[in-house]
Amino acid sequence: MEKFQVKFMPDQQVIEVEQGTSLLKAASQAGIFIKSSCGGKGTCGACKVTVISGEAKSERTGNLSPEQLSRGVRLSCHTFVEGDLTVEVPPESRLQAHQVLLEDANAALLTETSKDLLTYYGYHPLARKVNIRCSEPTLTDNAGDWTRLSIELKRVLQSDKPLTIPLSVLQTLPETLRQAHWDLSVILTDLESGYTVLHVEPANDRPCYGLAIDVGTTTVVVYLVDLDSGEIVDKQGSYNKQAQFGDDVISRIVYAVDSTENMAEIQKAVVDTVNVLIEGILERQSLTSQNIASAVIAGNTTMSQLFLGINPRYIRLEPYIPTVNSTPAVSAREIGLRLLPEALIHTYPSVASYVGGDIVSGALATDMANSDEIILFIDIGTNGEIVLGNKDWLVSCACSAGPCFEGGGILFGMRAMPGAIERVDIDPESLDVKLKVVGKIAPVGICGSGLVDCLAKLRKAGIIDRAGNFQLEHPSQSARIRATEDDKEFVLAWAHQAGGDKDIVISENDVKNLIRAKGAIYAGIRSLLQTVALEIDMIERIVIGGGFGNYLNVHDSVEIGLLPDLPQEKFEFIGNSSVKGARLALLSQKAWNEAADLARKMTYIELSIGTTFMDEFVSALFLPHTDLSLFPSVEGTF
Amino acid sequence: MEKFQVKFMPDQQVIEVEQGTSLLKAASQAGIFIKSSCGGKGTCGACKVTVISGEAKSERTGNLSPEQLSRGVRLSCHTFVEGDLTVEVPPESRLQAHQVLLEDANAALLTETSKDLLTYYGYHPLARKVNIRCSEPTLTDNAGDWTRLSIELKRVLQSDKPLTIPLSVLQTLPETLRQAHWDLSVILTDLESGYTVLHVEPANDRPCYGLAIDVGTTTVVVYLVDLDSGEIVDKQGSYNKQAQFGDDVISRIVYAVDSTENMAEIQKAVVDTVNVLIEGILERQSLTSQNIASAVIAGNTTMSQLFLGINPRYIRLEPYIPTVNSTPAVSAREIGLRLLPEALIHTYPSVASYVGGDIVSGALATDMANSDEIILFIDIGTNGEIVLGNKDWLVSCACSAGPCFEGGGILFGMRAMPGAIERVDIDPESLDVKLKVVGKIAPVGICGSGLVDCLAKLRKAGIIDRAGNFQLEHPSQSARIRATEDDKEFVLAWAHQAGGDKDIVISENDVKNLIRAKGAIYAGIRSLLQTVALEIDMIERIVIGGGFGNYLNVHDSVEIGLLPDLPQEKFEFIGNSSVKGARLALLSQKAWNEAADLARKMTYIELSIGTTFMDEFVSALFLPHTDLSLFPSVEGTF
């Protein structure tokens, strides 16, 4: 097979690939990650690149316009190398490390609440470091090295729990003990079932750390936690490299089950994602992987299975069965994670195929399982999961909201990073627009909170009707409302304002997608309430988690019918509840044990059974809803 | 580096090696294993080969005679390839798979005694197979695969013990369950601490097997045991391939600690040895490694550590500390053994660096820890280990008897295989010799039992005095007694009788070695008795284990002062007690738990402390002993 060189611009990265390689794959090999919402099927158009020079063959052109085609714009997933090439990857086609540090605003709240729960569950990390001094062996005191070490450890730990040592640690033991002159630091797991020695080294006072990891479909976040103090020492997040195989869990599953190679590749992508984050943190903190003794991972069921290399085939096929609800702890060595090789990786248990460990983790962080009040917990991420209940009962469900609140399936959708429109004001008469953009730079696209706001404002300004249809005959006669070849759209920012060659618009198709997404979530809430025969106003507190939830405006959300019409003071935002629960488990054996109980306690309601959800969904496909009496505070605005 | 071809005869094996490779290493690469008692130091002379043609450079010639050198005889460890070569490897220089099947004579005894102990401890194998049927999942009964499987398993096992599943098994679970239509055979460990699923397959009635393995310094023996019936289905033994690195544990340690590569090589040698034995058995029984669910290994402390890849450096250095007394179970995968990858390999706990798991296993098989009688258990192998005691107390020690009872360090020494002289009769007047040879063929050498017999007869015929000095002036004037350049010797078989070109002799040096060996064992017995202030006649039963012990003649052994002078009926031979104890543990969880207690209970007496042992040893360097009153039955024969 002939090989050719592909040069990616503006990175100037050159890579040699075989003839026939897709540009999407070539870019990935060059370390440039391109969006691929549909998983490379050639339908989403997210992976656009421009072929500047050289020979490439395109098999599919999706909805590229003749003008784009003439400029060399191609779908990288269906364009294949036929000679040496130079290809430009525009910013909007790139997966980018987006800013979890945006969440710092909530750090105080996060830490404070966690501390409360830590006090409640008791501080007892899943791994720890103890310093001990063993007596030296003699001819008359000739117990084996491990016997000597374990006797002293048990004395210091004051516990009769089983104490084990993996072979790999045993193999290094004789030299370490003698180099250390029997004056030792021992890092061990501390679980209910017993202790396992992870590492032995000469005595020192270096802290010992753990990782709380949220493996989201779109985003992965890692917190470095000091296991002695419980403090979050550092945090870092990035996109999940699996995004190159599709935006949502379904595309990922479709990709993974296709072949053993795909499965290995998609597992490696997420493990690599986490390893890169770990390495960034280690470098910044001047630590090595030997300092990291434990990790708790929270992710949805598909993410958890992919992370562990377990084929997710049956998650997607009715009756939607995961391989494992409560995953056994595995060693870092087994999955290639850069911690101490024998460090245990604990994966949060899941409730069902579509209510995963991230929701159990979040629910633990809300403390709803100990609450007298009835709490509604909503996690809006790539999917939308809902838990309802209190200390006596919990029900949960998942509604396929789709990725549009994270920018997926929306023409100018993007995540909340610099250039993202997050607030929209539209003058109802002139239709003049005022935007608030993350990072106060020229707008590039629009993120979830911006979309919610936009939807409310479009409706208020009469640009769309309650079903989301565009009103081309708007009294303003504004040029911002216009029809295209096959859609209608509203211009949020003109090309010259956007600093690009295109107007930033929201289309009727975008609006319909958003209405379906918000409708699915509201219908999920209503369906859950019906299974327990409760009314909306019996909800005493609404807790909203998830990266997107963090920036959500309650007033807007109620106005479009995404969230129930309840008093503002009942709403609480807890940010990334998943990583918060992961940290809690990392620091408290009791909390971690509770997680398994919690997962079992959360009754899963399968929305596809019966007609309740579909009926509710159809009723919710209006702004805010078919039944306006459900939204009294909005009703008056018409 | 230039490469040359070496052809080994009479095997006709040709191998290409780099210039400068030793013939010992080249032979090993060609699959021909040459004895190397000294571990390749060029001192033992066991690795003799004859260079028939071609160029080789010898750096050391040891004690080869000018006549041998002129014939092309060389030490293969110190002769290096300098061109294409043809080399003959004589039978006496070869490590050979010797016949454990010789032990079949004891099979009945073995099986019967084990069954008694099995009844006592209770039949409860360390791994088992259960057939279960799970209900198929539905939309309303949507527990994860592992949850579903574990609920049904716990119901069938009727146990609340923890049940775990390794990641590798989990990864195959979803497809297996569905291919099997939820009708399953599950192989799992069944330990006191809990169950671990090792393998899941469609329901079947195939039996499930375990392995009892004795890893001796010289010999490795594997028993295939049906875990349902407890029957020994097959057995196979061979030399330990580590023999190419030296005959005794000290040479092996010296080799292993030299470099990481050596350590890896010596571990691989023993793992390979066991794997070859397993494969032979599997092929013969038409089984695969998936049928083998568990293994119990018994070996001395050095063998156990080398098997597990744990550096044995400190076993050899004062104060002689092993890395581990009670070794954690490891998976077959971790050490590359051909069982089910997740099958657990249990290694017998050791008492000290020189009283290892083989002795604990043997002691368990003797049942001495439950005995009212005072029992003396002696295991005579490459080393000599002794345990004394009853249900209330146990003391143990190791005496460096050396490998001469296994043929090491004796000019014509060999193991009990065809061609080995096992009985010697010498006419006291004419010194005519009658021999009994294993396999009734021409004699090749002399094995342990033959050596003991020979020593007794040499003394009785006045060929040697009580200190082992040869009497060249024997009244018979027989040509069989003769002086050589630097030694004296007695001809057991003339070259023409031996079908070779050399007379088979026993030398004064051989005799002195044997006296030191028997003296060490007897001195060990006396030292142990002294630590508990007992006299020899207070021993109620003497149990002798070990491959060599099996063929030992009690009368001869007492006559040379190897064994105490006690009535014949007090002696019992139990053959390979080590593998017997391994089988017992494999079949009884309680017996296996007992092993750990037993190891702790066996107080180790370090003979190098104080002068007791040395005093006893010096007194025992006579035939039978300096103090003839200790051997009343022998005293009258002078």
CSV table of N, CA, C and O in Angstrom, one decimal, chain B residues 364-437:
chain,number,residue,atom,x,y,z
B,364,LEU,N,1.8,-32.1,56.7
B,364,LEU,CA,0.3,-32.2,56.7
B,364,LEU,C,-0.1,-33.6,56.3
B,364,LEU,O,-1.0,-34.2,56.9
B,365,ALA,N,0.6,-34.1,55.3
B,365,ALA,CA,0.3,-35.5,54.8
B,365,ALA,C,0.6,-36.6,55.8
B,365,ALA,O,-0.1,-37.6,55.8
B,366,THR,N,1.5,-36.3,56.7
B,366,THR,CA,1.8,-37.3,57.8
B,366,THR,C,0.8,-37.2,58.9
B,366,THR,O,0.7,-38.1,59.7
B,367,ASP,N,0.1,-36.1,58.9
B,367,ASP,CA,-0.9,-35.9,60.0
B,367,ASP,C,-0.3,-35.8,61.4
B,367,ASP,O,-0.9,-36.0,62.4
B,368,MET,N,1.0,-35.5,61.4
B,368,MET,CA,1.7,-35.5,62.7
B,368,MET,C,1.2,-34.4,63.7
B,368,MET,O,1.2,-34.6,64.9
B,369,ALA,N,0.6,-33.3,63.1
B,369,ALA,CA,0.1,-32.3,63.9
B,369,ALA,C,-1.2,-32.7,64.7
B,369,ALA,O,-1.7,-31.9,65.5
B,370,ASN,N,-1.7,-33.8,64.3
B,370,ASN,CA,-2.9,-34.3,65.1
B,370,ASN,C,-2.6,-35.6,65.8
B,370,ASN,O,-3.5,-36.3,66.3
B,371,SER,N,-1.3,-35.9,65.9
B,371,SER,CA,-0.9,-37.2,66.4
B,371,SER,C,-0.6,-37.2,68.0
B,371,SER,O,-0.1,-36.2,68.5
B,372,ASP,N,-1.0,-38.2,68.7
B,372,ASP,CA,-0.7,-38.4,70.1
B,372,ASP,C,0.8,-38.8,70.2
B,372,ASP,O,1.5,-38.4,71.1
B,373,GLU,N,1.2,-39.7,69.2
B,373,GLU,CA,2.5,-40.2,69.2
B,373,GLU,C,3.5,-39.1,68.8
B,373,GLU,O,3.2,-38.2,68.0
B,374,ILE,N,4.8,-39.3,69.3
B,374,ILE,CA,5.9,-38.4,68.8
B,374,ILE,C,6.4,-39.0,67.5
B,374,ILE,O,6.8,-40.1,67.4
B,375,ILE,N,6.3,-38.1,66.5
B,375,ILE,CA,6.7,-38.6,65.1
B,375,ILE,C,7.9,-37.8,64.6
B,375,ILE,O,8.1,-36.6,64.9
B,376,LEU,N,8.8,-38.5,64.0
B,376,LEU,CA,10.0,-37.9,63.3
B,376,LEU,C,9.7,-38.0,61.8
B,376,LEU,O,9.6,-39.1,61.3
B,377,PHE,N,9.6,-36.9,61.2
B,377,PHE,CA,9.4,-36.9,59.7
B,377,PHE,C,10.7,-36.4,59.1
B,377,PHE,O,11.2,-35.3,59.4
B,378,ILE,N,11.2,-37.2,58.2
B,378,ILE,CA,12.4,-36.8,57.5
B,378,ILE,C,12.1,-36.8,56.0
B,378,ILE,O,11.6,-37.7,55.4
B,379,ASP,N,12.5,-35.7,55.3
B,379,ASP,CA,12.4,-35.6,53.9
B,379,ASP,C,13.8,-35.5,53.3
B,379,ASP,O,14.5,-34.5,53.5
B,380,ILE,N,14.2,-36.6,52.6
B,380,ILE,CA,15.5,-36.6,52.1
B,380,ILE,C,15.4,-36.3,50.6
B,380,ILE,O,15.0,-37.2,49.8
B,381,GLY,N,15.8,-35.1,50.2
B,381,GLY,CA,15.8,-34.8,48.8
B,381,GLY,C,17.2,-34.2,48.5
B,381,GLY,O,18.2,-34.7,49.0
B,382,THR,N,17.2,-33.1,47.8
B,382,THR,CA,18.5,-32.4,47.5
B,382,THR,C,19.0,-31.9,48.9
B,382,THR,O,20.2,-31.8,49.1
B,383,ASN,N,18.1,-31.5,49.7
B,383,ASN,CA,18.5,-31.1,51.1
B,383,ASN,C,17.9,-32.2,52.0
B,383,ASN,O,17.3,-33.1,51.6
B,384,GLY,N,18.1,-32.0,53.3
B,384,GLY,CA,17.5,-32.9,54.3
B,384,GLY,C,16.8,-32.1,55.3
B,384,GLY,O,17.4,-31.4,56.0
B,385,GLU,N,15.4,-32.3,55.3
B,385,GLU,CA,14.7,-31.5,56.3
B,385,GLU,C,14.0,-32.5,57.3
B,385,GLU,O,13.6,-33.5,56.9
B,386,ILE,N,13.9,-32.0,58.6
B,386,ILE,CA,13.5,-32.9,59.6
B,386,ILE,C,12.4,-32.2,60.5
B,386,ILE,O,12.6,-31.0,60.8
B,387,VAL,N,11.3,-32.9,60.8
B,387,VAL,CA,10.3,-32.3,61.7
B,387,VAL,C,10.1,-33.3,62.8
B,387,VAL,O,10.0,-34.5,62.5
B,388,LEU,N,10.0,-32.8,64.0
B,388,LEU,CA,9.8,-33.7,65.1
B,388,LEU,C,8.6,-33.2,66.0
B,388,LEU,O,8.6,-32.0,66.2
B,389,GLY,N,7.8,-34.1,66.4
B,389,GLY,CA,6.7,-33.6,67.3
B,389,GLY,C,5.4,-34.4,67.3
B,389,GLY,O,5.4,-35.5,66.7
B,390,ASN,N,4.4,-33.8,67.9
B,390,ASN,CA,3.1,-34.4,67.9
B,390,ASN,C,2.1,-33.3,67.9
B,390,ASN,O,2.3,-32.2,67.5
B,391,LYS,N,0.8,-33.6,68.4
B,391,LYS,CA,-0.2,-32.6,68.3
B,391,LYS,C,0.0,-31.4,69.1
B,391,LYS,O,-0.5,-30.3,68.9
B,392,ASP,N,0.9,-31.5,70.1
B,392,ASP,CA,1.1,-30.4,71.0
B,392,ASP,C,2.3,-29.5,70.6
B,392,ASP,O,2.3,-28.3,70.9
B,393,TRP,N,3.3,-30.0,69.9
B,393,TRP,CA,4.4,-29.2,69.6
B,393,TRP,C,5.1,-29.8,68.4
B,393,TRP,O,5.0,-31.0,68.1
B,394,LEU,N,5.8,-28.9,67.6
B,394,LEU,CA,6.6,-29.4,66.5
B,394,LEU,C,7.8,-28.5,66.3
B,394,LEU,O,7.8,-27.3,66.4
B,395,VAL,N,9.0,-29.2,66.1
B,395,VAL,CA,10.2,-28.5,65.9
B,395,VAL,C,10.8,-29.0,64.5
B,395,VAL,O,10.5,-30.1,64.1
B,396,SER,N,11.5,-28.1,63.8
B,396,SER,CA,12.0,-28.5,62.5
B,396,SER,C,13.3,-27.9,62.3
B,396,SER,O,13.7,-26.9,62.9
B,397,CYS,N,14.1,-28.5,61.4
B,397,CYS,CA,15.4,-28.0,61.0
B,397,CYS,C,15.8,-28.5,59.6
B,397,CYS,O,15.1,-29.4,59.1
B,398,ALA,N,16.8,-27.9,59.1
B,398,ALA,CA,17.3,-28.3,57.8
B,398,ALA,C,18.8,-28.6,58.0
B,398,ALA,O,19.5,-27.8,58.6
B,399,CYS,N,19.2,-29.7,57.4
B,399,CYS,CA,20.7,-30.0,57.4
B,399,CYS,C,21.1,-30.0,56.0
B,399,CYS,O,20.5,-30.7,55.2
B,400,SER,N,22.2,-29.4,55.7
B,400,SER,CA,22.7,-29.3,54.3
B,400,SER,C,23.3,-30.7,54.0
B,400,SER,O,24.5,-30.9,54.1
B,401,ALA,N,22.5,-31.6,53.6
B,401,ALA,CA,23.0,-33.0,53.3
B,401,ALA,C,23.6,-33.0,51.9
B,401,ALA,O,24.4,-33.8,51.6
B,402,GLY,N,23.3,-32.0,51.1
B,402,GLY,CA,23.8,-32.0,49.8
B,402,GLY,C,23.1,-33.0,48.9
B,402,GLY,O,22.3,-33.8,49.3
B,403,PRO,N,23.4,-32.9,47.6
B,403,PRO,CA,22.6,-33.7,46.6
B,403,PRO,C,23.1,-35.1,46.4
B,403,PRO,O,22.7,-35.7,45.5
B,404,CYS,N,24.0,-35.6,47.3
B,404,CYS,CA,24.6,-36.9,46.8
B,404,CYS,C,23.7,-38.0,46.9
B,404,CYS,O,23.8,-39.0,46.1
B,405,PHE,N,22.6,-38.0,47.7
B,405,PHE,CA,21.7,-39.1,47.7
B,405,PHE,C,20.8,-39.1,46.4
B,405,PHE,O,20.1,-40.0,46.1
B,406,GLU,N,20.9,-37.9,45.7
B,406,GLU,CA,20.2,-37.8,44.4
B,406,GLU,C,21.2,-38.0,43.3
B,406,GLU,O,20.9,-37.7,42.1
B,407,GLY,N,22.5,-38.4,43.6
B,407,GLY,CA,23.5,-38.6,42.6
B,407,GLY,C,24.4,-37.5,42.3
B,407,GLY,O,25.4,-37.6,41.6
B,408,GLY,N,24.2,-36.3,43.0
B,408,GLY,CA,25.0,-35.2,42.8
B,408,GLY,C,26.3,-35.3,43.5
B,408,GLY,O,26.4,-35.8,44.7
B,409,GLY,N,27.4,-34.9,43.0
B,409,GLY,CA,28.7,-34.8,43.6
B,409,GLY,C,29.3,-36.2,43.8
B,409,GLY,O,30.2,-36.4,44.6
B,410,ILE,N,28.8,-37.2,43.1
B,410,ILE,CA,29.3,-38.6,43.2
B,410,ILE,C,29.7,-38.9,41.8
B,410,ILE,O,28.9,-38.7,40.8
B,411,LEU,N,30.9,-39.5,41.6
B,411,LEU,CA,31.5,-39.7,40.3
B,411,LEU,C,30.4,-40.4,39.3
B,411,LEU,O,30.2,-39.9,38.2
B,412,PHE,N,29.9,-41.5,39.8
B,412,PHE,CA,28.9,-42.2,38.9
B,412,PHE,C,27.5,-42.1,39.5
B,412,PHE,O,26.6,-42.9,39.2
B,413,GLY,N,27.3,-41.0,40.2
B,413,GLY,CA,26.0,-40.8,40.8
B,413,GLY,C,24.9,-40.5,39.7
B,413,GLY,O,25.2,-39.9,38.7
B,414,MET,N,23.7,-41.0,39.9
B,414,MET,CA,22.6,-40.7,39.0
B,414,MET,C,21.3,-40.9,39.8
B,414,MET,O,21.3,-41.4,40.9
B,415,ARG,N,20.2,-40.5,39.1
B,415,ARG,CA,18.9,-40.7,39.8
B,415,ARG,C,18.4,-42.0,39.5
B,415,ARG,O,18.9,-42.8,38.6
B,416,ALA,N,17.3,-42.4,40.2
B,416,ALA,CA,16.8,-43.8,40.1
B,416,ALA,C,16.1,-44.0,38.8
B,416,ALA,O,14.9,-43.8,38.7
B,417,MET,N,16.8,-44.2,37.7
B,417,MET,CA,16.2,-44.4,36.4
B,417,MET,C,17.0,-45.6,35.8
B,417,MET,O,18.0,-46.1,36.3
B,418,PRO,N,16.5,-46.1,34.7
B,418,PRO,CA,17.1,-47.3,34.1
B,418,PRO,C,18.6,-47.2,34.0
B,418,PRO,O,19.1,-46.2,33.5
B,419,GLY,N,19.3,-48.3,34.4
B,419,GLY,CA,20.7,-48.2,34.4
B,419,GLY,C,21.3,-47.9,35.8
B,419,GLY,O,22.5,-48.0,35.9
B,420,ALA,N,20.5,-47.5,36.7
B,420,ALA,CA,21.0,-47.1,38.0
B,420,ALA,C,21.2,-48.4,38.9
B,420,ALA,O,20.2,-49.1,39.0
B,421,ILE,N,22.3,-48.5,39.5
B,421,ILE,CA,22.6,-49.6,40.5
B,421,ILE,C,21.8,-49.2,41.7
B,421,ILE,O,22.0,-48.2,42.3
B,422,GLU,N,20.9,-50.1,42.1
B,422,GLU,CA,20.1,-49.8,43.3
B,422,GLU,C,20.4,-50.7,44.5
B,422,GLU,O,20.0,-50.4,45.7
B,423,ARG,N,21.0,-51.9,44.2
B,423,ARG,CA,21.5,-52.8,45.3
B,423,ARG,C,22.9,-53.3,44.9
B,423,ARG,O,23.2,-53.6,43.8
B,424,VAL,N,23.7,-53.5,46.0
B,424,VAL,CA,25.0,-53.9,45.8
B,424,VAL,C,25.3,-55.1,46.8
B,424,VAL,O,25.0,-54.9,47.9
B,425,ASP,N,25.8,-56.2,46.3
B,425,ASP,CA,26.3,-57.3,47.2
B,425,ASP,C,27.7,-57.5,46.9
B,425,ASP,O,28.1,-57.7,45.8
B,426,ILE,N,28.5,-57.5,48.0
B,426,ILE,CA,30.0,-57.7,47.8
B,426,ILE,C,30.4,-58.9,48.7
B,426,ILE,O,30.1,-59.0,49.9
B,427,ASP,N,31.0,-59.9,48.0
B,427,ASP,CA,31.4,-61.1,48.8
B,427,ASP,C,32.6,-60.6,49.6
B,427,ASP,O,33.6,-60.1,49.1
B,428,PRO,N,32.5,-60.8,51.0
B,428,PRO,CA,33.5,-60.2,51.9
B,428,PRO,C,34.9,-60.8,51.6
B,428,PRO,O,35.9,-60.2,52.0
B,429,GLU,N,35.0,-62.0,51.0
B,429,GLU,CA,36.3,-62.6,50.8
B,429,GLU,C,36.9,-62.3,49.5
B,429,GLU,O,38.0,-61.8,49.3
B,430,SER,N,36.1,-62.7,48.4
B,430,SER,CA,36.6,-62.5,47.1
B,430,SER,C,36.4,-61.0,46.6
B,430,SER,O,37.0,-60.6,45.6
B,431,LEU,N,35.5,-60.3,47.3
B,431,LEU,CA,35.1,-59.0,46.8
B,431,LEU,C,34.4,-59.0,45.4
B,431,LEU,O,34.3,-58.0,44.7
B,432,ASP,N,33.9,-60.2,45.1
B,432,ASP,CA,33.1,-60.3,43.9
B,432,ASP,C,31.8,-59.4,44.1
B,432,ASP,O,31.3,-59.4,45.3
B,433,VAL,N,31.3,-58.9,43.1
B,433,VAL,CA,30.1,-57.9,43.2
B,433,VAL,C,28.9,-58.5,42.5
B,433,VAL,O,29.0,-59.0,41.4
B,434,LYS,N,27.8,-58.4,43.2
B,434,LYS,CA,26.5,-58.6,42.5
B,434,LYS,C,25.7,-57.3,42.5
B,434,LYS,O,25.6,-56.7,43.6
B,435,LEU,N,25.1,-57.0,41.4
B,435,LEU,CA,24.4,-55.7,41.3
B,435,LEU,C,22.9,-55.9,41.0
B,435,LEU,O,22.6,-56.9,40.2
B,436,LYS,N,22.1,-55.1,41.5
B,436,LYS,CA,20.7,-55.0,41.0
B,436,LYS,C,20.6,-53.7,40.3
B,436,LYS,O,20.8,-52.6,40.9
B,437,VAL,N,20.1,-53.7,39.1
B,437,VAL,CA,20.1,-52.5,38.3
B,437,VAL,C,18.7,-52.2,37.9
B,437,VAL,O,17.9,-53.1,37.4
